[in-house]
Short mmCIF file of C-alpha atoms and ligand atoms in Angstrom, two decimals:
data_model
loop_
_atom_site.label_atom_id
_atom_site.label_comp_id
_atom_site.label_asym_id
_atom_site.label_seq_id
_atom_site.Cartn_x
_atom_site.Cartn_y
_atom_site.Cartn_z
CA MET W 1 28.11 -16.62 -22.90
CA THR W 2 24.55 -16.91 -22.13
CA GLU W 3 21.95 -14.96 -24.16
CA LEU W 4 22.29 -11.43 -23.15
CA THR W 5 18.66 -11.15 -21.97
CA ASP W 6 19.16 -14.10 -19.57
CA LEU W 7 21.66 -12.57 -17.50
CA THR W 8 21.02 -11.52 -14.13
CA LEU W 9 21.64 -7.76 -13.13
CA ALA W 10 24.67 -8.90 -11.01
CA GLY W 11 25.91 -10.97 -14.03
CA ALA W 12 25.37 -8.23 -16.39
CA ARG W 13 27.28 -5.94 -14.29
CA ASP W 14 30.33 -8.14 -13.84
CA ALA W 15 30.16 -8.70 -17.62
CA LEU W 16 30.39 -5.33 -18.41
CA ARG W 17 33.00 -4.46 -16.18
CA ALA W 18 35.03 -7.32 -17.58
CA GLY W 19 34.38 -6.02 -20.94
CA GLU W 20 32.65 -9.15 -22.22
CA THR W 21 29.83 -7.01 -23.52
CA THR W 22 28.72 -3.45 -23.78
CA ALA W 23 25.84 -1.48 -22.60
CA ALA W 24 25.11 -0.84 -26.28
CA GLU W 25 24.83 -4.72 -26.97
CA LEU W 26 22.88 -5.38 -23.66
CA THR W 27 20.50 -2.44 -24.59
CA GLU W 28 19.96 -3.57 -28.30
CA ALA W 29 19.18 -7.17 -27.12
CA HIS W 30 16.31 -5.79 -24.76
CA LEU W 31 15.10 -3.50 -27.26
CA THR W 32 14.72 -6.50 -29.72
CA ALA W 33 12.91 -8.63 -27.13
CA ILE W 34 10.76 -5.69 -26.23
CA GLU W 35 9.76 -5.56 -29.82
CA GLY W 36 8.82 -9.08 -30.09
CA ALA W 37 6.78 -9.09 -27.11
CA GLY W 38 3.89 -6.66 -27.97
CA ALA W 39 1.26 -9.63 -26.99
CA LEU W 40 2.41 -9.13 -23.32
CA ASN W 41 1.47 -5.25 -23.28
CA ALA W 42 4.02 -4.78 -20.73
CA PHE W 43 6.08 -1.65 -22.11
CA VAL W 44 3.30 1.03 -22.91
CA HIS W 45 5.77 4.01 -23.63
CA HIS W 46 8.83 3.10 -25.59
CA THR W 47 12.11 5.11 -25.36
CA PRO W 48 14.72 3.56 -27.59
CA GLU W 49 16.52 6.67 -28.43
CA ILE W 50 16.91 7.55 -24.68
CA ALA W 51 18.03 3.97 -24.17
CA ARG W 52 20.65 4.24 -26.82
CA GLU W 53 21.98 7.59 -25.62
CA GLN W 54 22.21 6.38 -21.97
CA ALA W 55 23.78 3.16 -23.12
CA LYS W 56 26.57 5.04 -24.87
CA ALA W 57 27.21 7.34 -21.93
CA ALA W 58 27.41 4.15 -19.98
CA ASP W 59 29.89 2.36 -22.23
CA ALA W 60 31.96 5.65 -22.11
CA ARG W 61 32.04 5.46 -18.17
CA LEU W 62 32.63 1.73 -18.29
CA GLN W 63 35.84 2.52 -20.48
CA ALA W 64 36.95 5.05 -18.10
CA GLY W 65 36.75 2.77 -15.25
CA ASP W 66 33.93 4.61 -13.68
CA ALA W 67 31.03 2.32 -13.42
CA PRO W 68 28.67 2.15 -10.48
CA ALA W 69 26.74 -1.14 -10.22
CA MET W 70 23.66 0.08 -12.42
CA CYS W 71 26.08 1.26 -15.11
CA GLY W 72 24.92 0.08 -18.57
CA ILE W 73 21.87 -1.87 -16.73
CA PRO W 74 18.77 -1.85 -19.03
CA ILE W 75 15.77 -1.34 -16.86
CA GLY W 76 12.13 -0.56 -17.34
CA VAL W 77 10.10 2.03 -15.25
CA LYS W 78 6.60 1.86 -14.02
CA ASP W 79 4.52 4.56 -15.42
CA LEU W 80 3.81 5.98 -11.96
CA PHE W 81 7.33 7.60 -12.07
CA CYS W 82 7.48 11.10 -13.55
CA THR W 83 10.34 10.84 -16.22
CA LYS W 84 11.42 14.34 -17.62
CA GLY W 85 9.86 14.75 -21.27
CA VAL W 86 8.43 11.07 -21.37
CA ALA W 87 4.88 10.36 -21.07
CA SER W 88 3.92 9.73 -17.46
CA GLN W 89 0.30 8.76 -17.09
CA ALA W 90 0.13 6.49 -13.90
CA GLY W 91 -1.85 4.25 -16.05
CA SER W 92 -4.72 6.88 -16.53
CA ARG W 93 -6.49 8.48 -19.26
CA ILE W 94 -6.70 11.74 -17.15
CA LEU W 95 -2.86 12.04 -17.60
CA GLU W 96 -2.79 11.70 -21.45
CA GLY W 97 -0.37 13.86 -23.04
CA PHE W 98 1.21 14.68 -19.64
CA ARG W 99 5.12 15.02 -20.16
CA PRO W 100 6.61 16.08 -16.74
CA GLU W 101 9.18 18.84 -16.78
CA TYR W 102 11.04 17.16 -14.21
CA GLU W 103 12.52 13.75 -13.27
CA SER W 104 11.65 11.70 -10.05
CA THR W 105 14.37 11.49 -7.42
CA ILE W 106 14.53 7.42 -7.72
CA THR W 107 15.08 7.74 -11.54
CA THR W 108 17.41 10.73 -11.32
CA GLN W 109 19.41 8.45 -8.74
CA LEU W 110 19.46 5.13 -11.16
CA PHE W 111 20.25 7.68 -14.28
CA ASP W 112 23.13 9.10 -12.29
CA ALA W 113 24.11 5.46 -11.61
CA GLY W 114 24.36 4.77 -15.16
CA ALA W 115 21.16 2.75 -15.74
CA VAL W 116 19.42 2.50 -19.15
CA MET W 117 15.77 3.42 -19.55
CA LEU W 118 14.11 1.03 -22.12
CA GLY W 119 10.52 2.70 -21.51
CA LYS W 120 7.60 3.01 -19.21
CA LEU W 121 5.72 0.08 -17.79
CA ASN W 122 1.98 -0.86 -17.60
CA MET W 123 0.17 -0.77 -14.34
CA ASP W 124 -3.31 -0.54 -12.80
CA GLU W 125 -4.71 3.17 -12.81
CA PHE W 126 -3.12 5.30 -10.14
CA ALA W 127 -1.88 1.98 -8.86
CA MET W 128 -5.17 0.79 -7.66
CA GLY W 129 -5.93 -2.77 -8.34
CA SER W 130 -4.27 -6.22 -8.20
CA SER W 131 -4.57 -7.64 -11.61
CA ASN W 132 -3.54 -4.68 -14.09
CA GLU W 133 -6.95 -4.82 -15.54
CA THR W 134 -7.84 -1.11 -14.36
CA SER W 135 -5.22 0.40 -16.82
CA THR W 136 -6.09 2.81 -19.42
CA TYR W 137 -3.70 0.72 -21.83
CA GLY W 138 -5.55 -2.41 -21.29
CA ASN W 139 -4.07 -5.27 -19.15
CA ALA W 140 -0.52 -6.54 -19.16
CA VAL W 141 -0.51 -10.21 -19.56
CA ASN W 142 1.44 -12.91 -17.60
CA PRO W 143 4.15 -14.60 -19.54
CA TRP W 144 3.20 -17.73 -17.65
CA LYS W 145 0.52 -20.14 -18.64
CA ALA W 146 -1.06 -22.63 -16.42
CA GLY W 147 -0.34 -26.30 -17.61
CA ASN W 148 -1.87 -26.90 -21.19
CA SER W 149 -4.27 -24.39 -20.87
CA ASP W 150 -4.02 -21.40 -23.19
CA ALA W 151 -5.86 -18.99 -21.03
CA ALA W 152 -4.24 -15.43 -20.47
CA LEU W 153 -3.50 -14.91 -16.92
CA THR W 154 -2.92 -11.60 -14.90
CA PRO W 155 0.56 -10.71 -13.83
CA GLY W 156 -0.93 -9.26 -10.87
CA GLY W 157 -1.04 -5.44 -10.05
CA SER W 158 -0.67 -2.76 -9.82
CA SER W 159 3.12 -3.22 -11.02
CA GLY W 160 1.92 -5.83 -13.55
CA GLY W 161 3.61 -4.54 -16.27
CA SER W 162 6.82 -4.36 -14.33
CA ALA W 163 6.46 -8.03 -13.44
CA ALA W 164 5.66 -9.38 -16.70
CA ALA W 165 8.62 -7.46 -18.27
CA VAL W 166 11.24 -8.78 -15.73
CA ALA W 167 9.92 -12.32 -16.01
CA ALA W 168 9.53 -12.29 -19.66
CA ARG W 169 13.25 -11.06 -20.09
CA LEU W 170 12.42 -7.89 -21.59
CA CYS W 171 14.69 -5.88 -19.08
CA LEU W 172 17.05 -7.00 -16.40
CA ALA W 173 15.09 -4.96 -13.69
CA ALA W 174 12.03 -2.89 -13.16
CA LEU W 175 10.82 0.00 -10.95
CA GLY W 176 7.73 -0.86 -9.10
CA THR W 177 5.70 0.70 -6.26
CA ASP W 178 3.82 -0.86 -3.44
CA THR W 179 1.06 0.84 -1.65
CA GLY W 180 -0.59 -2.42 -0.29
CA GLY W 181 1.12 -5.28 -2.08
CA SER W 182 1.66 -3.84 -5.58
CA ILE W 183 5.46 -5.06 -5.94
CA ARG W 184 5.12 -8.21 -3.85
CA GLN W 185 1.87 -9.88 -5.36
CA PRO W 186 2.78 -9.38 -8.99
CA ALA W 187 6.20 -10.52 -8.11
CA ALA W 188 4.78 -13.85 -6.66
CA PHE W 189 2.47 -14.12 -9.66
CA THR W 190 5.20 -14.06 -12.10
CA GLY W 191 7.90 -16.07 -10.36
CA ILE W 192 10.35 -12.92 -9.59
CA THR W 193 11.66 -11.34 -6.40
CA GLY W 194 10.48 -7.80 -5.25
CA ILE W 195 10.92 -5.92 -2.11
CA LYS W 196 8.81 -2.99 -0.60
CA PRO W 197 11.55 -1.32 1.51
CA THR W 198 10.76 0.45 4.95
CA TYR W 199 8.54 3.29 4.48
CA GLY W 200 11.09 6.42 3.99
CA ARG W 201 13.93 4.43 2.70
CA CYS W 202 13.26 5.80 -0.89
CA SER W 203 12.14 9.20 -1.89
CA ARG W 204 8.53 9.45 -3.17
CA TRP W 205 9.23 12.88 -4.84
CA GLY W 206 8.20 12.67 -8.63
CA VAL W 207 6.34 9.43 -8.10
CA VAL W 208 2.47 9.98 -8.75
CA ALA W 209 0.73 9.74 -5.20
CA PHE W 210 -1.77 7.20 -4.60
CA ALA W 211 -1.75 6.89 -0.53
CA SER W 212 1.12 9.17 0.58
CA SER W 213 1.50 7.47 4.07
CA LEU W 214 1.76 3.78 2.39
CA ASP W 215 3.28 4.30 -0.95
CA GLN W 216 6.96 3.16 -1.47
CA ALA W 217 8.94 2.19 -4.53
CA GLY W 218 11.17 -0.77 -4.80
CA PRO W 219 12.88 -2.96 -7.24
CA MET W 220 11.56 -6.03 -9.07
CA THR W 221 14.09 -8.37 -10.16
CA ARG W 222 14.97 -11.90 -11.26
CA THR W 223 17.10 -12.65 -8.08
CA VAL W 224 17.48 -11.53 -4.50
CA ARG W 225 21.12 -10.09 -5.34
CA ASP W 226 19.79 -7.87 -8.14
CA SER W 227 17.24 -6.58 -5.61
CA ALA W 228 19.96 -5.75 -3.25
CA ILE W 229 22.04 -3.95 -5.74
CA MET W 230 19.11 -2.01 -7.12
CA LEU W 231 17.43 -0.83 -3.81
CA GLN W 232 20.95 0.43 -2.96
CA ALA W 233 21.08 2.80 -5.98
CA MET W 234 17.38 3.99 -5.14
CA SER W 235 17.63 4.46 -1.44
CA GLY W 236 18.82 7.45 0.76
CA HIS W 237 17.52 10.79 1.85
CA ASP W 238 15.92 13.36 -0.31
CA PRO W 239 15.53 16.89 0.86
CA LYS W 240 12.53 17.10 -1.48
CA ASP W 241 10.56 14.39 0.30
CA SER W 242 10.17 15.17 4.18
CA THR W 243 9.09 11.39 4.82
CA SER W 244 12.37 10.23 3.39
CA ALA W 245 14.65 9.08 6.14
CA ASP W 246 18.10 10.69 6.58
CA LEU W 247 19.80 7.61 7.37
CA ALA W 248 23.03 6.11 6.09
CA VAL W 249 22.26 3.32 3.26
CA PRO W 250 24.07 0.04 4.09
CA ASP W 251 25.71 -1.98 1.41
CA PHE W 252 22.89 -4.35 0.92
CA GLU W 253 24.56 -6.69 -1.43
CA ALA W 254 27.61 -7.25 0.94
CA MET W 255 25.13 -8.27 3.51
CA LEU W 256 24.14 -11.40 1.70
CA THR W 257 25.94 -14.00 3.31
CA GLY W 258 23.17 -16.56 3.14
CA ASP W 259 23.74 -17.38 6.79
CA VAL W 260 20.73 -17.31 8.72
CA LYS W 261 21.95 -19.58 11.98
CA GLY W 262 20.33 -18.43 15.04
CA GLN W 263 17.90 -16.03 13.30
CA VAL W 264 14.33 -16.32 14.93
CA ILE W 265 11.62 -16.64 12.33
CA GLY W 266 8.18 -15.86 13.38
CA ILE W 267 5.19 -17.60 11.80
CA PRO W 268 1.92 -15.75 12.48
CA ARG W 269 -1.07 -17.99 13.14
CA GLU W 270 -3.52 -15.21 11.88
CA TYR W 271 -2.12 -15.65 8.32
CA ARG W 272 -3.70 -19.01 8.03
CA MET W 273 -6.73 -17.94 6.37
CA ASP W 274 -9.93 -20.00 5.69
CA GLY W 275 -10.22 -21.48 2.58
CA MET W 276 -6.62 -21.01 1.88
CA PRO W 277 -5.54 -23.41 -0.82
CA GLU W 278 -3.60 -26.37 0.33
CA GLU W 279 -0.83 -25.54 -2.07
CA ILE W 280 -0.32 -22.21 -0.42
CA GLU W 281 -0.24 -23.85 3.14
CA ALA W 282 2.28 -26.64 1.65
CA LEU W 283 4.40 -23.98 0.21
CA TRP W 284 4.55 -22.21 3.51
CA GLN W 285 5.36 -25.47 5.30
CA ASP W 286 8.29 -26.17 2.91
CA GLY W 287 9.69 -22.51 3.43
CA ILE W 288 9.59 -23.26 7.12
CA ALA W 289 11.45 -26.36 6.68
CA MET W 290 13.96 -24.79 4.45
CA LEU W 291 14.74 -22.01 7.00
CA LYS W 292 14.89 -24.52 9.92
CA ASP W 293 17.17 -26.64 7.87
CA ALA W 294 19.65 -23.50 7.35
CA GLY W 295 19.83 -23.00 11.25
CA ALA W 296 16.90 -20.65 11.79
CA GLU W 297 15.00 -20.99 14.80
CA ILE W 298 11.05 -21.11 13.84
CA ARG W 299 8.68 -19.75 16.36
CA ASP W 300 4.73 -19.46 16.32
CA ILE W 301 3.61 -15.96 16.78
CA SER W 302 0.25 -14.01 16.95
CA LEU W 303 -0.40 -10.87 15.33
CA PRO W 304 -3.85 -10.25 16.59
CA HIS W 305 -5.10 -7.47 14.70
CA THR W 306 -4.46 -8.90 11.29
CA LYS W 307 -8.20 -9.54 10.48
CA TYR W 308 -8.88 -5.78 10.74
CA ALA W 309 -5.87 -4.86 8.23
CA LEU W 310 -7.71 -5.16 4.89
CA PRO W 311 -10.86 -3.08 6.20
CA ALA W 312 -8.58 -0.38 7.79
CA TYR W 313 -6.38 -0.28 4.37
CA TYR W 314 -9.45 0.11 2.21
CA VAL W 315 -10.43 3.04 4.38
CA ILE W 316 -7.24 4.67 4.64
CA ALA W 317 -5.95 4.21 1.13
CA PRO W 318 -8.94 5.57 -0.67
CA ALA W 319 -9.20 8.54 1.94
CA GLU W 320 -5.55 9.56 1.12
CA ALA W 321 -6.28 8.79 -2.72
CA SER W 322 -9.33 11.07 -2.79
CA SER W 323 -7.42 14.09 -1.53
CA ASN W 324 -4.25 13.17 -3.85
CA LEU W 325 -6.47 12.93 -6.93
CA ALA W 326 -8.37 16.31 -6.15
CA ARG W 327 -5.42 17.81 -8.54
CA TYR W 328 -6.64 16.37 -11.67
CA ASP W 329 -9.05 18.97 -12.58
CA GLY W 330 -8.65 19.54 -16.28
CA VAL W 331 -6.65 22.62 -15.70
CA ARG W 332 -2.98 21.47 -14.59
CA PHE W 333 -2.33 18.20 -16.14
CA GLY W 334 -3.19 16.16 -19.15
CA HIS W 335 -6.81 15.41 -20.29
CA ARG W 336 -9.65 18.14 -20.52
CA ALA W 337 -13.05 17.27 -21.64
CA ALA W 338 -14.58 18.93 -24.55
CA LEU W 339 -17.24 21.35 -23.20
CA SER W 340 -20.88 22.45 -24.30
CA GLN W 341 -22.03 25.88 -24.99
CA GLY W 342 -23.01 27.21 -21.44
CA ASP W 343 -20.57 24.97 -19.42
CA GLY W 344 -18.97 26.65 -16.48
CA ILE W 345 -15.95 25.75 -14.65
CA THR W 346 -17.76 23.03 -12.44
CA GLU W 347 -18.99 21.35 -15.62
CA MET W 348 -15.33 21.14 -16.81
CA TYR W 349 -14.24 19.66 -13.61
CA GLU W 350 -17.10 17.07 -13.66
CA LYS W 351 -16.75 16.02 -17.37
CA THR W 352 -12.88 15.87 -17.12
CA ARG W 353 -13.01 13.71 -14.06
CA ALA W 354 -15.67 11.57 -15.32
CA GLU W 355 -14.06 10.98 -18.53
CA GLY W 356 -10.59 10.82 -17.18
CA PHE W 357 -11.08 8.51 -14.44
CA GLY W 358 -11.94 4.78 -14.77
CA ASP W 359 -14.45 3.00 -12.67
CA GLU W 360 -12.22 1.61 -9.81
CA VAL W 361 -10.60 5.10 -9.25
CA GLN W 362 -13.97 6.85 -9.14
CA ARG W 363 -15.04 4.22 -6.55
CA ARG W 364 -12.05 4.98 -4.40
CA VAL W 365 -12.59 8.75 -4.71
CA MET W 366 -16.11 8.10 -3.68
CA VAL W 367 -15.38 5.76 -0.86
CA GLY W 368 -12.32 8.19 0.28
CA THR W 369 -14.52 11.31 0.26
CA TYR W 370 -17.25 9.46 2.02
CA VAL W 371 -15.13 8.13 4.92
CA LEU W 372 -13.69 11.80 5.28
CA SER W 373 -16.95 13.47 5.39
CA ALA W 374 -17.74 15.28 8.48
CA GLY W 375 -20.45 12.67 9.78
CA PHE W 376 -18.46 9.52 9.29
CA TYR W 377 -14.76 10.80 9.70
CA ASP W 378 -14.79 9.36 13.22
CA ALA W 379 -16.52 6.15 12.62
CA TYR W 380 -14.43 5.26 9.50
CA TYR W 381 -11.11 7.34 9.05
CA ASN W 382 -10.22 7.74 12.46
CA ARG W 383 -11.07 4.24 13.71
CA ALA W 384 -9.02 2.84 10.95
CA ARG W 385 -6.17 5.02 11.81
CA LYS W 386 -6.46 3.66 15.32
CA VAL W 387 -6.71 -0.01 13.95
CA ARG W 388 -3.50 1.16 12.03
CA THR W 389 -1.57 1.89 15.27
CA LEU W 390 -2.62 -1.55 16.63
CA ILE W 391 -1.26 -3.45 13.60
CA LYS W 392 2.02 -1.59 13.89
CA LYS W 393 2.10 -2.42 17.68
CA ASP W 394 1.57 -6.06 16.95
CA PHE W 395 4.81 -6.27 14.85
CA GLU W 396 6.68 -4.07 17.31
CA ASP W 397 5.50 -6.79 20.01
CA VAL W 398 6.83 -9.71 18.27
CA PHE W 399 10.23 -7.90 17.22
CA ALA W 400 10.66 -6.88 20.84
CA ASP W 401 10.03 -10.57 22.02
CA GLY W 402 13.22 -11.54 19.86
CA ILE W 403 11.74 -12.11 16.26
CA ASP W 404 14.12 -11.17 13.59
CA ALA W 405 11.75 -11.79 10.47
CA ILE W 406 8.43 -13.21 9.61
CA LEU W 407 7.41 -15.55 7.01
CA THR W 408 4.24 -15.69 5.23
CA PRO W 409 2.75 -16.50 1.93
CA ALA W 410 2.79 -13.70 -0.40
CA THR W 411 -0.40 -14.42 -2.06
CA PRO W 412 -3.58 -16.44 -1.30
CA SER W 413 -3.34 -17.89 -4.81
CA SER W 414 -1.35 -18.25 -8.00
CA ALA W 415 -2.03 -15.97 -10.98
CA PHE W 416 -5.70 -16.14 -11.94
CA GLU W 417 -7.07 -15.92 -15.29
CA LEU W 418 -7.68 -12.09 -16.60
CA GLY W 419 -11.53 -11.31 -16.52
CA ALA W 420 -12.06 -13.87 -13.68
CA MET W 421 -12.56 -11.10 -11.09
CA THR W 422 -13.59 -8.07 -13.03
CA ASP W 423 -17.32 -8.80 -12.99
CA ALA W 424 -17.29 -9.94 -9.40
CA ASP W 425 -17.69 -7.94 -6.30
CA PRO W 426 -14.71 -5.51 -6.03
CA ILE W 427 -13.96 -6.94 -2.78
CA GLN W 428 -12.93 -10.44 -4.18
CA MET W 429 -10.12 -8.29 -5.97
CA TYR W 430 -9.10 -6.63 -2.61
CA LEU W 431 -8.80 -10.01 -0.92
CA ASN W 432 -5.60 -10.64 -2.96
CA ASP W 433 -3.76 -8.12 -0.63
CA VAL W 434 -4.66 -9.92 2.67
CA PHE W 435 -1.11 -10.91 3.43
CA THR W 436 0.58 -7.74 2.16
CA VAL W 437 -1.47 -4.56 3.28
CA THR W 438 -0.33 -5.05 6.86
CA VAL W 439 3.30 -4.45 6.03
CA ASN W 440 2.06 -1.11 4.39
CA LEU W 441 0.14 -0.17 7.20
CA ALA W 442 2.92 -0.79 9.84
CA GLY W 443 5.54 0.71 7.21
CA LEU W 444 7.96 -2.29 7.54
CA PRO W 445 9.91 -3.72 4.66
CA GLY W 446 8.60 -6.95 2.83
CA VAL W 447 10.11 -9.04 0.29
CA ALA W 448 8.44 -11.65 -2.06
CA VAL W 449 10.65 -14.61 -3.26
CA PRO W 450 9.60 -17.19 -5.49
CA THR W 451 9.92 -20.71 -3.86
CA GLY W 452 7.66 -23.12 -5.57
CA GLN W 453 5.03 -23.76 -8.23
CA ASP W 454 1.34 -24.90 -8.07
CA ARG W 455 0.21 -28.28 -9.64
CA ARG W 456 -0.31 -26.31 -12.97
CA GLY W 457 3.11 -25.21 -12.77
CA LEU W 458 2.40 -21.58 -11.93
CA PRO W 459 4.79 -19.82 -9.79
CA LEU W 460 4.05 -19.11 -6.02
CA GLY W 461 5.93 -16.85 -3.60
CA LEU W 462 6.72 -16.56 0.10
CA GLN W 463 7.00 -13.19 1.88
CA LEU W 464 9.40 -12.23 4.52
CA ILE W 465 8.59 -9.28 6.60
CA GLY W 466 11.46 -7.45 8.32
CA LYS W 467 12.25 -4.86 11.19
CA PRO W 468 12.29 -1.04 10.18
CA TRP W 469 15.57 -0.35 8.10
CA GLN W 470 16.65 -3.75 8.26
CA GLU W 471 16.38 -4.46 4.26
CA GLY W 472 19.96 -5.98 4.39
CA GLU W 473 19.08 -8.49 7.04
CA LEU W 474 15.79 -9.45 5.53
CA LEU W 475 17.19 -9.64 1.91
CA ASN W 476 19.79 -12.17 3.66
CA VAL W 477 17.08 -14.38 4.97
CA ALA W 478 15.25 -13.78 1.34
CA HIS W 479 18.61 -15.09 -0.23
CA CYS W 480 18.68 -18.20 1.96
CA LEU W 481 15.18 -19.26 1.12
CA GLU W 482 16.00 -18.48 -2.58
CA ASP W 483 19.01 -20.78 -2.50
CA ARG W 484 17.23 -23.42 -0.81
CA ALA W 485 14.10 -23.40 -2.85
CA GLY W 486 16.20 -23.44 -5.98
CA PHE W 487 13.39 -21.83 -8.16
CA VAL W 488 14.64 -22.02 -11.81
CA ALA W 489 11.57 -22.34 -13.82
CA ARG W 490 10.82 -19.76 -16.35
CA PRO W 491 7.89 -19.28 -18.53
CA ALA W 492 8.05 -20.89 -21.84
CA LYS W 493 8.03 -18.31 -24.81
CA TRP W 494 4.59 -18.08 -26.41
CA TRP W 495 4.60 -14.42 -27.20
N1 LIG E 1 -4.12 -3.92 -4.80
C1 LIG E 1 -3.98 -2.75 -3.68
C2 LIG E 1 -5.04 -1.64 -4.13
O1 LIG E 1 -5.68 -1.88 -5.01
C3 LIG E 1 -2.69 -2.37 -3.56
C4 LIG E 1 -2.20 -1.61 -4.60
C5 LIG E 1 -1.00 -0.99 -4.57
O2 LIG E 1 0.13 -1.49 -3.69
N2 LIG E 1 -0.38 0.00 -5.42
O3 LIG E 1 -5.18 -0.70 -3.42
#
């Protein structure tokens, strides 16, 4: 049998059910891999005791013949999820020492389905960033290297630890979250698959809020099938999250027929950006050819408001963040600054927040409070909300015109070097999200699939955008693309 850490989630599920391995063995293999991968800085809180406990329970269930798909599957959990009694810091110093009294709905569902938690994964602070460099733990590192260069690359962000861990075979799958691209961009940078479901498909309860109208959790895995399996276990209505949809969850895996004949795939002309590297254009053309060859009809489409998406996102997301982050005041959670003689409650708030929040988070809080302030509310926040409606309508129009899914690049480049963008204008970093934020603004499902490599051997991904609640149909197109692209490259082990 293949190395246990090389199994896919589906392969591990089948091997467990067939009695070819045990959850305990699978868990030990991954704990050992994690121990040897400190250089990747992917896992920031280790929970081997919990993992062994859960593996034991999973083996008992397997023995008894009661084994849901996630039973005995070792996963990593992004630090943004509240996990009972386990450090949950959202990558921030301000949540130092915070151990939630409760479990997020999604992790509860996964644990009920038998999943095994290996630990918590690195991320940008409060999920703000595209390179994992705003993390209080220091950045995670991409397991991939460019050609013969030894330079350390970003795994992307904000779910950088999740992406690095899955690509480096430290876990079979990981939880990520995506507010503007934080599942899809790191997935593309590390050669794995990640889906941001329709807004409302998964509960946000117990997931530390960044921008509540955009945030959505999703799986990050090595195959499309694995994403389908894990998404199934994460989805569903939760009375504790009023924005979670009361809709039946289809059997996503059963929908992976790979048949896309007659499907109409839209190619939006506005996603052909100025200065886009030729390799990205070539990747996109290859993807178009693959789907055409598989029997899909390719149609050029227009999403005219695309150019306003990034500015609108960088008004709406900070606005919501500034409100959500008001709760970190040194009283209720985590860190509190040491105070001097004569300091009152205002000094306590100010010092705690100045110490606890990193630069990017402070920048967002300032931008957010500015765009929401009385004199600027209409000019910025309200205008951004109107633009958001127009962006959503662009998508509704093309879907009404018969488009089934939309194909775009996932990112404007392959993974860049750590440090390359931190000194630059922050807008350079924001540009990473140019292909992904539209999907969050419109609340649609979007999936990133690895389909090629750049000339230095780094993975590149394409994005497919689907209709609301059609994750199954979308994953099926992604499955076809995955199958045709035959992406089998993996990072050489240096860590
Ligand atoms: N990179 C984007 C940002 O910094 C998106 C982050 C995310 O999706 N959480 O806001």
